[in-house]
CSV table of N, CA and C in Angstrom, one decimal:
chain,number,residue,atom,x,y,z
W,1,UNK,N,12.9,32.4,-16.6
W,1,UNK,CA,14.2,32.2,-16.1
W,1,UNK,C,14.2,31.6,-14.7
W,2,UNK,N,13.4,32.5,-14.5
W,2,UNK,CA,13.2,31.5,-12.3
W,2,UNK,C,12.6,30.4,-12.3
W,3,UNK,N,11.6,30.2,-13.0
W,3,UNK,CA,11.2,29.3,-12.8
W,3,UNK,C,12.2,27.8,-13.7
W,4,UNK,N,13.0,27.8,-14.2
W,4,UNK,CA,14.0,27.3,-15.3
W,4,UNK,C,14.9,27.3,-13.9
W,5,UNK,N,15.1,27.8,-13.3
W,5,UNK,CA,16.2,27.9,-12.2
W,5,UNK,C,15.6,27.4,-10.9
W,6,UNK,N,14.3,27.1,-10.5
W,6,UNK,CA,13.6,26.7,-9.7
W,6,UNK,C,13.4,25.0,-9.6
W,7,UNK,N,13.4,24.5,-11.1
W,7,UNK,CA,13.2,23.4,-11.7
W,7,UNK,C,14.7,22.8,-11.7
W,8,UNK,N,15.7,23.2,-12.1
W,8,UNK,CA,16.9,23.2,-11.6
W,8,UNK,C,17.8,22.3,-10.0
W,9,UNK,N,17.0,23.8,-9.5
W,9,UNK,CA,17.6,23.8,-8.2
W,9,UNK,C,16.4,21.9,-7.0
W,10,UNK,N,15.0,22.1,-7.5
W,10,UNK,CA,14.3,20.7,-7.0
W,10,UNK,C,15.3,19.5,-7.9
W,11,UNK,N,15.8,19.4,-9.1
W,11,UNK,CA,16.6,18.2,-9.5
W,11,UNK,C,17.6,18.2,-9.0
W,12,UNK,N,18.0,18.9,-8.4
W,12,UNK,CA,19.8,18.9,-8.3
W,12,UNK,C,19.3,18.3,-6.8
W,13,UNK,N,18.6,19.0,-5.9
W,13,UNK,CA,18.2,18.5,-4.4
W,13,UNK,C,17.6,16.9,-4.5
W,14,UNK,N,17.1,16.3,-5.1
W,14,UNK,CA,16.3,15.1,-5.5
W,14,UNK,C,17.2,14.3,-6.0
W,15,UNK,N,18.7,14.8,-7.1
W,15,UNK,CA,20.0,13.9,-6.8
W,15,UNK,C,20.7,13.5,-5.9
W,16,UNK,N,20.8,14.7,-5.3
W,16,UNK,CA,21.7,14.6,-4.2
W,16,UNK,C,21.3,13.3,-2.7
W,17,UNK,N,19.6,13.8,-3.0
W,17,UNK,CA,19.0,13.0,-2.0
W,17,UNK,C,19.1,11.4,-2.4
W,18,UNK,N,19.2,11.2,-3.7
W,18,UNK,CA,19.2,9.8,-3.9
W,18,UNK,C,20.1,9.1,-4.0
W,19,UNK,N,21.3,9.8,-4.1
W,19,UNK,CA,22.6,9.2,-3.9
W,19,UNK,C,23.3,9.4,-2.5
W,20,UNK,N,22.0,9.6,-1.4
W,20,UNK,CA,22.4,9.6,-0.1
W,20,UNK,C,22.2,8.5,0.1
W,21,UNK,N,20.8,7.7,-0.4
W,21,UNK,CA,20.6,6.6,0.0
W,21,UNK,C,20.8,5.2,-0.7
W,22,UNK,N,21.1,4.4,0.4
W,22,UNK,CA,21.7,2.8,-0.7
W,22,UNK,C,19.9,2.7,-0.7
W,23,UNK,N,20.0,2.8,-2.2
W,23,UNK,CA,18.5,2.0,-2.4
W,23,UNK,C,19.3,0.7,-3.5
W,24,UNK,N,18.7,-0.1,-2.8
W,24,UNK,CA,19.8,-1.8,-3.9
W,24,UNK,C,18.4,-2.4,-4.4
W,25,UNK,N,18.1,-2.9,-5.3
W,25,UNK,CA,17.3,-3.8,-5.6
W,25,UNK,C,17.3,-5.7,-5.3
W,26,UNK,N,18.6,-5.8,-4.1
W,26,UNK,CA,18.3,-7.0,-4.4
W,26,UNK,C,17.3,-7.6,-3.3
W,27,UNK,N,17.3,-8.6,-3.0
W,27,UNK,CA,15.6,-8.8,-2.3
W,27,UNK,C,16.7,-9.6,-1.0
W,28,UNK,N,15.6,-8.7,0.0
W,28,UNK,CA,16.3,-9.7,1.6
W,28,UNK,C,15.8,-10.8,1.8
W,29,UNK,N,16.6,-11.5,2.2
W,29,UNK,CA,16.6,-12.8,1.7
W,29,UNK,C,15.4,-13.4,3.2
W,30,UNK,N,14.7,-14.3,2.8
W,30,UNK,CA,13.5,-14.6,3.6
W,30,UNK,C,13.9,-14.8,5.2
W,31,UNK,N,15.2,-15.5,5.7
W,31,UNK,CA,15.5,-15.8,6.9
W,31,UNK,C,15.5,-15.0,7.7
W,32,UNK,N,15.9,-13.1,7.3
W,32,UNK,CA,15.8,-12.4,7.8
W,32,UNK,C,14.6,-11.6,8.5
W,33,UNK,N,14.1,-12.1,7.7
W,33,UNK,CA,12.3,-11.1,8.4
W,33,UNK,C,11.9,-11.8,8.7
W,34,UNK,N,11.2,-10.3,9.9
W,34,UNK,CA,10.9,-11.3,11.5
W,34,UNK,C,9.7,-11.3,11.0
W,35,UNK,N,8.7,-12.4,11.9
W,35,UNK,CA,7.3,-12.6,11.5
W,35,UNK,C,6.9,-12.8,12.7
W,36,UNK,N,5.4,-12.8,13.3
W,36,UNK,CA,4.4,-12.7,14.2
W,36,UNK,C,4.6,-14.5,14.3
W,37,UNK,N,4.7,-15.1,13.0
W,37,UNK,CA,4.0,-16.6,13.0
W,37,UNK,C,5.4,-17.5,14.1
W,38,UNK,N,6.6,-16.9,14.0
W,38,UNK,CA,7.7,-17.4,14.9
W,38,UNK,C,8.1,-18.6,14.6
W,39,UNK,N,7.9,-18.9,12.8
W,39,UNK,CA,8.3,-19.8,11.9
W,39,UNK,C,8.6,-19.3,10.6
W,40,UNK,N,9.4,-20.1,9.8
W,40,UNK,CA,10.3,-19.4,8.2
W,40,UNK,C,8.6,-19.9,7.9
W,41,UNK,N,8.4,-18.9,6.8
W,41,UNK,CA,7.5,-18.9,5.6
W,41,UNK,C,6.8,-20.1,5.4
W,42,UNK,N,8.1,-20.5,5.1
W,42,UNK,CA,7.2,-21.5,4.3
W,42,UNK,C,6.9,-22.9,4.7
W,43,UNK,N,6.7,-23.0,6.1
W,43,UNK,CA,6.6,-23.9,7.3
W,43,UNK,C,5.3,-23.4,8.0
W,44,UNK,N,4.2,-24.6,8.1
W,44,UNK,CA,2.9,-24.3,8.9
W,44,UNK,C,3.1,-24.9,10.0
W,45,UNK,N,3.0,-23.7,11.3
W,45,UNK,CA,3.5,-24.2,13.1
W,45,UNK,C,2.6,-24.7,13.3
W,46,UNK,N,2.8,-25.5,14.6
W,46,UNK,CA,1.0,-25.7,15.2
W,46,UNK,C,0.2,-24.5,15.9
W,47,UNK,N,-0.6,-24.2,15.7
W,47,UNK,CA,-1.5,-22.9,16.3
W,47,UNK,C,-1.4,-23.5,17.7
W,48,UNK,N,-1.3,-21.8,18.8
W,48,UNK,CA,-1.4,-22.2,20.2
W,48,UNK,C,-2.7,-22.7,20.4
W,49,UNK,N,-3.5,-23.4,21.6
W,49,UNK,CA,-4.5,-23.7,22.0
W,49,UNK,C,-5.5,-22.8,22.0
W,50,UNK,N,-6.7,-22.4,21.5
W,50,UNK,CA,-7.8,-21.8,21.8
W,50,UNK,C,-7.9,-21.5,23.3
W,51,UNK,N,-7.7,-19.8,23.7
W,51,UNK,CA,-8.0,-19.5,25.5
W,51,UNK,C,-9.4,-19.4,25.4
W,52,UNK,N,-10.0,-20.1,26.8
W,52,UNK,CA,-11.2,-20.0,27.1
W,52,UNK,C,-12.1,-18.4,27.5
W,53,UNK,N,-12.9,-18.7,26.8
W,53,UNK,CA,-14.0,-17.2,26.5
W,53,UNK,C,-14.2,-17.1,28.0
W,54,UNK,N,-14.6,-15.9,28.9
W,54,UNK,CA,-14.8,-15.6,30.1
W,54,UNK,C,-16.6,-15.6,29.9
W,55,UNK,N,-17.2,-16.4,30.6
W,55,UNK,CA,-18.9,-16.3,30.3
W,55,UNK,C,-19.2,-16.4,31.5
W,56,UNK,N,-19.1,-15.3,32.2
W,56,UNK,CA,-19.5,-15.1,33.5
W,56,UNK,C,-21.0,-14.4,33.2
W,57,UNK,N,-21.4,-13.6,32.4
W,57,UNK,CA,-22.7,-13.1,32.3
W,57,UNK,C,-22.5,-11.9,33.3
W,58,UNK,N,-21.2,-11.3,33.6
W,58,UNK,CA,-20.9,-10.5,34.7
W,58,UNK,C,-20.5,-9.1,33.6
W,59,UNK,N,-21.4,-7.9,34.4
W,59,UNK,CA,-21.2,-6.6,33.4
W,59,UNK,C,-19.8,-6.0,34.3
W,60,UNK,N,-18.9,-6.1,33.0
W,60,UNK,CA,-18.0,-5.5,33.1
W,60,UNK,C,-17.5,-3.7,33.4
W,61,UNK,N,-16.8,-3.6,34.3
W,61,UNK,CA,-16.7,-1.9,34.0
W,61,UNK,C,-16.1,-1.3,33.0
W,62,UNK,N,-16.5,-0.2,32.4
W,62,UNK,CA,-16.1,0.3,31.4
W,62,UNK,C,-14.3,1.1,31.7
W,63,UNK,N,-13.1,1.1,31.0
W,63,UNK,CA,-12.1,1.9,31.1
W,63,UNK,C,-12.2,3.0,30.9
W,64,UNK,N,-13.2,3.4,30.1
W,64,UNK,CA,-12.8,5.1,29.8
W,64,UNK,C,-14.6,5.7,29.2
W,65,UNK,N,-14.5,6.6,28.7
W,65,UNK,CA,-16.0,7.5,28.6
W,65,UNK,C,-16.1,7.1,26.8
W,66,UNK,N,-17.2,6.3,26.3
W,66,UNK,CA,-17.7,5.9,25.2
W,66,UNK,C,-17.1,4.3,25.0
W,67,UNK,N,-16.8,3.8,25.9
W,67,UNK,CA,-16.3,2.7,25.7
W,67,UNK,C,-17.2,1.5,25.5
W,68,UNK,N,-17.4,0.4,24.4
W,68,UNK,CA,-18.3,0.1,24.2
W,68,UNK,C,-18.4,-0.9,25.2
W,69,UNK,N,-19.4,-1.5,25.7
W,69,UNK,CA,-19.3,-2.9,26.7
W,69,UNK,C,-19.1,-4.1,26.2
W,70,UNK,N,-18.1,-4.8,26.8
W,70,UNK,CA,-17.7,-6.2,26.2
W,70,UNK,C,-18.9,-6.9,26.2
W,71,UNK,N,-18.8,-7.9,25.9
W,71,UNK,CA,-19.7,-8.9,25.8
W,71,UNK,C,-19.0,-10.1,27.1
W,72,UNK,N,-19.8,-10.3,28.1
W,72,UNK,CA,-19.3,-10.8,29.2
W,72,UNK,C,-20.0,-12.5,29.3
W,73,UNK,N,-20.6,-13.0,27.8
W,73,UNK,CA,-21.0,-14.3,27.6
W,73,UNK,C,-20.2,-15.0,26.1
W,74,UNK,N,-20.0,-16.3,25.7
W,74,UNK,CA,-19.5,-17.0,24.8
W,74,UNK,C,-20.6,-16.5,23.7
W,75,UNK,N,-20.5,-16.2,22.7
W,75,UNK,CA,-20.9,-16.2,21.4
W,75,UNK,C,-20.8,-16.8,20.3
W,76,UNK,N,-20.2,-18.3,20.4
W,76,UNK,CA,-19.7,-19.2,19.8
W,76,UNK,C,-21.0,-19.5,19.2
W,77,UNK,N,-20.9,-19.8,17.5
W,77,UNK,CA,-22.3,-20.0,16.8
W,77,UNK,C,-23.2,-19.1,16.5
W,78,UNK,N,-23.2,-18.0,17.0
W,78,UNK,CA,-23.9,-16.8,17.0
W,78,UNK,C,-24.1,-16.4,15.2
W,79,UNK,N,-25.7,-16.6,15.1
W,79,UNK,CA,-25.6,-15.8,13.6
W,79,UNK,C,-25.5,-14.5,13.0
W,80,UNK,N,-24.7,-13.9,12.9
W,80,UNK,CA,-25.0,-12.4,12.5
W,80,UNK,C,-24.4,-12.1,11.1
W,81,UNK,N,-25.5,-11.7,10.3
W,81,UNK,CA,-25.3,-11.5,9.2
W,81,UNK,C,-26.9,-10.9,8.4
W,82,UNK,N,-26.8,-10.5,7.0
W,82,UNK,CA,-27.8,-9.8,6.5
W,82,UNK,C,-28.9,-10.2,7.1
W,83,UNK,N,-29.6,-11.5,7.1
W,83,UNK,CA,-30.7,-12.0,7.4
W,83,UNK,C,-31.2,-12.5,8.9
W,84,UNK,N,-29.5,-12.5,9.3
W,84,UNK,CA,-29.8,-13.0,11.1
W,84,UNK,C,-29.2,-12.5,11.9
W,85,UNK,N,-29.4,-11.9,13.2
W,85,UNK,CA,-28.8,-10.9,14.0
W,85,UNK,C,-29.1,-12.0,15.5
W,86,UNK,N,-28.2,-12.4,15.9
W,86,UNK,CA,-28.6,-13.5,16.9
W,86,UNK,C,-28.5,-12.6,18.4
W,87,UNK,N,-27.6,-12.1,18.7
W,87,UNK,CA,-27.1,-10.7,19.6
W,87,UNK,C,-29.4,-10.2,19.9
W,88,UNK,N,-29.7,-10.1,18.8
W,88,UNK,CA,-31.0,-9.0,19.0
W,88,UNK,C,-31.9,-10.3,19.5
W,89,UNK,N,-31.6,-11.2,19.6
W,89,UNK,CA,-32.8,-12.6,19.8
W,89,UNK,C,-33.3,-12.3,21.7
W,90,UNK,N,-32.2,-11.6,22.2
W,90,UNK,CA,-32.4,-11.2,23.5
W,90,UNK,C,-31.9,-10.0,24.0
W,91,UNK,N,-30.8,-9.1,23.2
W,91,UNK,CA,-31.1,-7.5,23.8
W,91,UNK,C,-31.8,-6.6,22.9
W,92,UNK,N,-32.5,-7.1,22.1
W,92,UNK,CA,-33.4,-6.1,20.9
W,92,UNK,C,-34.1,-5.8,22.2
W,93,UNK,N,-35.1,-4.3,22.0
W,93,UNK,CA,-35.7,-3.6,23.0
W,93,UNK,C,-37.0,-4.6,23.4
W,94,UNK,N,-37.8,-5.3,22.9
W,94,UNK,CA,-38.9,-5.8,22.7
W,94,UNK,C,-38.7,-7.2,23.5
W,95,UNK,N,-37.4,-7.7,23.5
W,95,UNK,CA,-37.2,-9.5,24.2
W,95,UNK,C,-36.2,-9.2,25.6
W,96,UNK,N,-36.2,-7.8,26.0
W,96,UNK,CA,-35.3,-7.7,27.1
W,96,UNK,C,-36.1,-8.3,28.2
W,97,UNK,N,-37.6,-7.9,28.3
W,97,UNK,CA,-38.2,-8.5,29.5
W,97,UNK,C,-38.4,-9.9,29.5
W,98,UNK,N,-37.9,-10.6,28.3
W,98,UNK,CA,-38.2,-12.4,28.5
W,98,UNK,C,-36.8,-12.8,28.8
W,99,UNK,N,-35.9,-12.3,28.3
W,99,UNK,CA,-34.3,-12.7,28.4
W,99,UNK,C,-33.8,-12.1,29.8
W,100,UNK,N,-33.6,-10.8,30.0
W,100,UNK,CA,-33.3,-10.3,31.3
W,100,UNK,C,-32.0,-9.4,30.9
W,101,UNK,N,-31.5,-9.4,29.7
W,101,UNK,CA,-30.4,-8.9,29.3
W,101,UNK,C,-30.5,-7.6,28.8
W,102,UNK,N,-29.7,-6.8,29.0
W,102,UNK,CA,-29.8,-5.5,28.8
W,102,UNK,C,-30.5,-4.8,27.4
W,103,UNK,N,-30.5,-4.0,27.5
W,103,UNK,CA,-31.1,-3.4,25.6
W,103,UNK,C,-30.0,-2.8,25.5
W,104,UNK,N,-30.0,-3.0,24.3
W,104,UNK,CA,-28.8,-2.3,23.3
W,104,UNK,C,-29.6,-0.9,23.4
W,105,UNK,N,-28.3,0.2,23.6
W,105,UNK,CA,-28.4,1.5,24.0
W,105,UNK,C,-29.5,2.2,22.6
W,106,UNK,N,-29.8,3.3,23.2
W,106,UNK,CA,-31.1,4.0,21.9
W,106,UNK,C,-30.5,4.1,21.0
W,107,UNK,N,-29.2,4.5,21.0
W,107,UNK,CA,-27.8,5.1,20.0
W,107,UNK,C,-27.9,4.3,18.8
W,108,UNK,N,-28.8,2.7,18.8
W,108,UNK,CA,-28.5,1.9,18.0
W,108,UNK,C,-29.7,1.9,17.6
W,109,UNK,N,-30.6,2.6,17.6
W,109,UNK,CA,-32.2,3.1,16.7
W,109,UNK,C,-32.2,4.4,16.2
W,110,UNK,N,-30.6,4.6,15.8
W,110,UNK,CA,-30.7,6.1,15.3
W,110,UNK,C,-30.3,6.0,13.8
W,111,UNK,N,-30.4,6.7,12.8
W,111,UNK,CA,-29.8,7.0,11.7
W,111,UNK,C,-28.7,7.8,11.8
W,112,UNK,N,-28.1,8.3,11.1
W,112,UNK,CA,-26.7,8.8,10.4
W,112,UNK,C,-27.1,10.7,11.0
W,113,UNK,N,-28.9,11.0,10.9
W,113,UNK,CA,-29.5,12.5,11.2
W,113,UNK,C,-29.6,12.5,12.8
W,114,UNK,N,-29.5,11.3,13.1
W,114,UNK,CA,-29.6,11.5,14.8
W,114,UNK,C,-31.9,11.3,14.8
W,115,UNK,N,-32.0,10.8,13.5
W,115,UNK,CA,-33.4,10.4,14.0
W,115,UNK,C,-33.5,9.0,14.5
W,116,UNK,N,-34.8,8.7,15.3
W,116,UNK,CA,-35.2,7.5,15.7
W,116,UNK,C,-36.0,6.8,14.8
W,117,UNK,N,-35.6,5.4,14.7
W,117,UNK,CA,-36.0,4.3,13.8
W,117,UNK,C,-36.7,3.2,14.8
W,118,UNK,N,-37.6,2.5,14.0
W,118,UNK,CA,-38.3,1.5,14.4
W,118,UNK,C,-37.7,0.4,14.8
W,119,UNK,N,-36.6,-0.2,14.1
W,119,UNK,CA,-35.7,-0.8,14.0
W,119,UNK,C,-34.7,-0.8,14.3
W,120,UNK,N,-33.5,-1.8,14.6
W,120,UNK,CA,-32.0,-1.5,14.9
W,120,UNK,C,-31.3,-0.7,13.2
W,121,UNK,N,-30.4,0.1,13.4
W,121,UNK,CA,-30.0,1.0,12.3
W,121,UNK,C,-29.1,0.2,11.8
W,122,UNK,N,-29.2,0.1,10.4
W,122,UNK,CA,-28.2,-0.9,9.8
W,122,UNK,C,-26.9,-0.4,9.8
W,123,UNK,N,-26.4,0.6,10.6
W,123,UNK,CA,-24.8,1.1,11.5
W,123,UNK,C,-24.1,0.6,11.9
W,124,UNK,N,-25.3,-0.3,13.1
W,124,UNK,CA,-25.0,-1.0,14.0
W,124,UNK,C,-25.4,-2.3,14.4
W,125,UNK,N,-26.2,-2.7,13.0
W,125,UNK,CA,-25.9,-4.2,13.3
W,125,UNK,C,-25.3,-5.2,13.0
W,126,UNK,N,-24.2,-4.7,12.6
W,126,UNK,CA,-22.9,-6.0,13.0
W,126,UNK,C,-21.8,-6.2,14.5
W,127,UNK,N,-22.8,-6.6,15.6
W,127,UNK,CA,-22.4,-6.4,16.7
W,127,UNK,C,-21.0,-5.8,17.1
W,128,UNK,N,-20.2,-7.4,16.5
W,128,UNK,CA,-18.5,-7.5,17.1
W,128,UNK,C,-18.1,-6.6,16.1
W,129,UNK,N,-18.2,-5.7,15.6
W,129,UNK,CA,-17.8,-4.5,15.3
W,129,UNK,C,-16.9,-3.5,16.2
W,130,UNK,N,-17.9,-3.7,17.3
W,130,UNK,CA,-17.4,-2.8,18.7
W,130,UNK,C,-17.7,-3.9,19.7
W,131,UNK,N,-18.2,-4.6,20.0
W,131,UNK,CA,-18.2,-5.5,21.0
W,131,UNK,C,-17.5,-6.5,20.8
W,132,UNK,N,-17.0,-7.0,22.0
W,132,UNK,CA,-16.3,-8.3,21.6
W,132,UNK,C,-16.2,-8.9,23.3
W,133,UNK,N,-15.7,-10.3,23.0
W,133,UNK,CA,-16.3,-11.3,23.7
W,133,UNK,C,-14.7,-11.1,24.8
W,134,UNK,N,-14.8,-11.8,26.2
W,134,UNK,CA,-13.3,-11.2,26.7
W,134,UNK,C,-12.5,-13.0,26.8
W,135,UNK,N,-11.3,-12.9,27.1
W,135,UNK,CA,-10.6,-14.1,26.9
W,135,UNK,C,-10.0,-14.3,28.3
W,136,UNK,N,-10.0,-15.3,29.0
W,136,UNK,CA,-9.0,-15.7,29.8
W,136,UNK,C,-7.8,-16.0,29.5
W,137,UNK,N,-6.5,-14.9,29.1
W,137,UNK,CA,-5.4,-15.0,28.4
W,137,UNK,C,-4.7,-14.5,28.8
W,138,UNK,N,-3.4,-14.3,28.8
W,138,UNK,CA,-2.3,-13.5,29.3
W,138,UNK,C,-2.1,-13.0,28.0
W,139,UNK,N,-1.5,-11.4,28.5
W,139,UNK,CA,-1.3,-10.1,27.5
W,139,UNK,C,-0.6,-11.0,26.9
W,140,UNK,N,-0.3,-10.7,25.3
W,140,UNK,CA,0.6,-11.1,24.5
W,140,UNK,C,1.7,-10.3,24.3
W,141,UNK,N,1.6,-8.9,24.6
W,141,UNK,CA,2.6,-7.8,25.0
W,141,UNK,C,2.2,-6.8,26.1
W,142,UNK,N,3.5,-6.4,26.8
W,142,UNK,CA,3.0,-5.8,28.1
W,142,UNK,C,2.2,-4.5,27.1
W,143,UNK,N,1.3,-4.4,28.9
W,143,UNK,CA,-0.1,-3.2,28.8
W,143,UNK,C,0.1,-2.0,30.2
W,144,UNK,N,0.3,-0.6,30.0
W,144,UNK,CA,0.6,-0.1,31.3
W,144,UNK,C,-0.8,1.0,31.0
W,145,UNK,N,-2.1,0.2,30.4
W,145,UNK,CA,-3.1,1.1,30.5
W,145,UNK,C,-3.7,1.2,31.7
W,146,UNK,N,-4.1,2.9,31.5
W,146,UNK,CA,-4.5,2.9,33.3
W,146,UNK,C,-6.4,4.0,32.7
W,147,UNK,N,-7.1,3.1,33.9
W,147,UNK,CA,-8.5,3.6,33.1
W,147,UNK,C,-8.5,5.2,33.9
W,148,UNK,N,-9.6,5.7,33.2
W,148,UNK,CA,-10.3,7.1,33.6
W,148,UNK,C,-10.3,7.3,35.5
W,149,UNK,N,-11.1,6.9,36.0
W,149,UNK,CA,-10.7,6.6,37.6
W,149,UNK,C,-9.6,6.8,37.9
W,150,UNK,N,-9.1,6.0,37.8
W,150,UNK,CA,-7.4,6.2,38.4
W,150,UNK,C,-7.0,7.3,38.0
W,151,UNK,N,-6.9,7.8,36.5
W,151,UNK,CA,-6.1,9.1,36.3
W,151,UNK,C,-6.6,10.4,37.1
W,152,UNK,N,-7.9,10.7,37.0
W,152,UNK,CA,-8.9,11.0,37.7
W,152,UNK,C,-8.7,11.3,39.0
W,153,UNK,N,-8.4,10.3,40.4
W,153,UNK,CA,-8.2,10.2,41.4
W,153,UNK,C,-6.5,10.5,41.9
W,154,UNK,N,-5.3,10.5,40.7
W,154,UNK,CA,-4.1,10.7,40.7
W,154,UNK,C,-4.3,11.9,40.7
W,155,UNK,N,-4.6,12.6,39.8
W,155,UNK,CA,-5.0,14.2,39.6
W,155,UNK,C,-5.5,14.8,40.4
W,156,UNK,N,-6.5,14.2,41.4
W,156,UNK,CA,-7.0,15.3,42.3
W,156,UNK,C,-6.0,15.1,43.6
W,157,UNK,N,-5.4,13.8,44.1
W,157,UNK,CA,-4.3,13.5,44.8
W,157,UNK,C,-3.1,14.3,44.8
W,158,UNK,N,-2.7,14.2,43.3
W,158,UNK,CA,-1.9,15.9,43.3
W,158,UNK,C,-2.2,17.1,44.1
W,159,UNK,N,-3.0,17.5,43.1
W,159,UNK,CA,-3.8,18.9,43.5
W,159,UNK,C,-4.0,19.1,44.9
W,160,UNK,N,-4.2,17.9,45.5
W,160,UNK,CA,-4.5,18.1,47.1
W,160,UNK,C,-3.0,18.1,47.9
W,161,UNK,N,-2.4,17.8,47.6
W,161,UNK,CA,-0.4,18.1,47.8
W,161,UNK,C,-0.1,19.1,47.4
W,162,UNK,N,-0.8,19.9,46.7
W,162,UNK,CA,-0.2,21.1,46.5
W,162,UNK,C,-0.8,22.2,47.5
C-alpha cells in the first residue's frame, strides 16, 4: 500500500511539474540563434586574417604552479604524429646539447607507475596537447586573470595592514 501510494504521490509531482512548463515542439526558427560565426547558417563569412605566431624564442613566465610552458617559437609544419615527433628533433634529452633548447621535463620519461623509461612516454607525446604556440592577438573576450605572484604579494600586503 505505501509503496502504491509512494508511486502515486512521484506521478502526480512529475504532472504537476510538466504542466509548469511550456515544452512546445515547434522548432526556433534559425534567425534567432546566436552563433560564434556572426552569420545566418547558411552563409560562409570570410574568416578573420591569421594573427601572427609570437617567435621570439623568449621563455615565457609561467601564471601559476603546473603550468605547462608555452611554446615561445612558430611550429608551423611541425610533424607530430605516430611515426614523427618533430618538437623531440631538438628538446628530446640526447639533441639538447646540439640545438640549445631546453629538455622536455623527466615527467615526460615516466609511465602511468611513475617509473622511468628510455624513451619519451607515449602520454606525452602529442606535444600541443598542453603546449601551444602564443599569438600576437587581442583577447577575444575580456580576461581579469591575475597570476600566482600578484595574488601572493596582495595577500601578504594585507596581512601587513593589519
Amino acid at each position: 500500500m505505501k509503496t502504491l501510494l509512494g508511486i502515486s504521490a512521484v506521478a502526480l509531482v512529475a504532472v504537476s511539474l510538466s504542466s509548469s512548463f511550456n515544452v512546445s515542439a515547434e522548432p526556433i526558427p534559425a534567425d534567432t540563434i546566436a552563433t560564434l560565426r556572426e552569420a545566418p547558417l547558411n552563409v560562409e563569412p570570410t574568416p578573420p586574417a591569421m594573427q601572427k605566431v609570437i617567435n621570439s624564442d623568449v621563455k615565457e613566465v609561467r601564471n601559476y604552479p603546473m603550468q605547462p610552458p608555452v611554446i615561445p617559437h612558430k611550429i608551423d609544419g611541425y610533424q607530430v604524429n605516430l611515426k614523427v615527433n618533430k618538437c623531440m628533433s631538438c628538446h628530446d634529452r640526447s639533441r639538447t646539447g646540439d640545438s640549445q633548447a631546453p629538455m622536455v621535463s623527466v615527467t615526460h620519461y615516466m609511465d602511468r607507475e611513475n617509473n622511468f623509461l628510455a624513451t619519451l612516454s607515449p602520454r606525452r607525446y602529442f606535444c600541443t596537447q598542453c603546449h601551444v604556440p602564443q599569438l600576437d592577438a587581442k583577447l577575444l573576450v575580456p580576461n581579469d586573470f591575475v597570476d600566482m605572484d600578484t595574488l601572493i604579494k596582495a595577500d601578504i600586503n594585507k596581512e601587513a595592514k593589519h
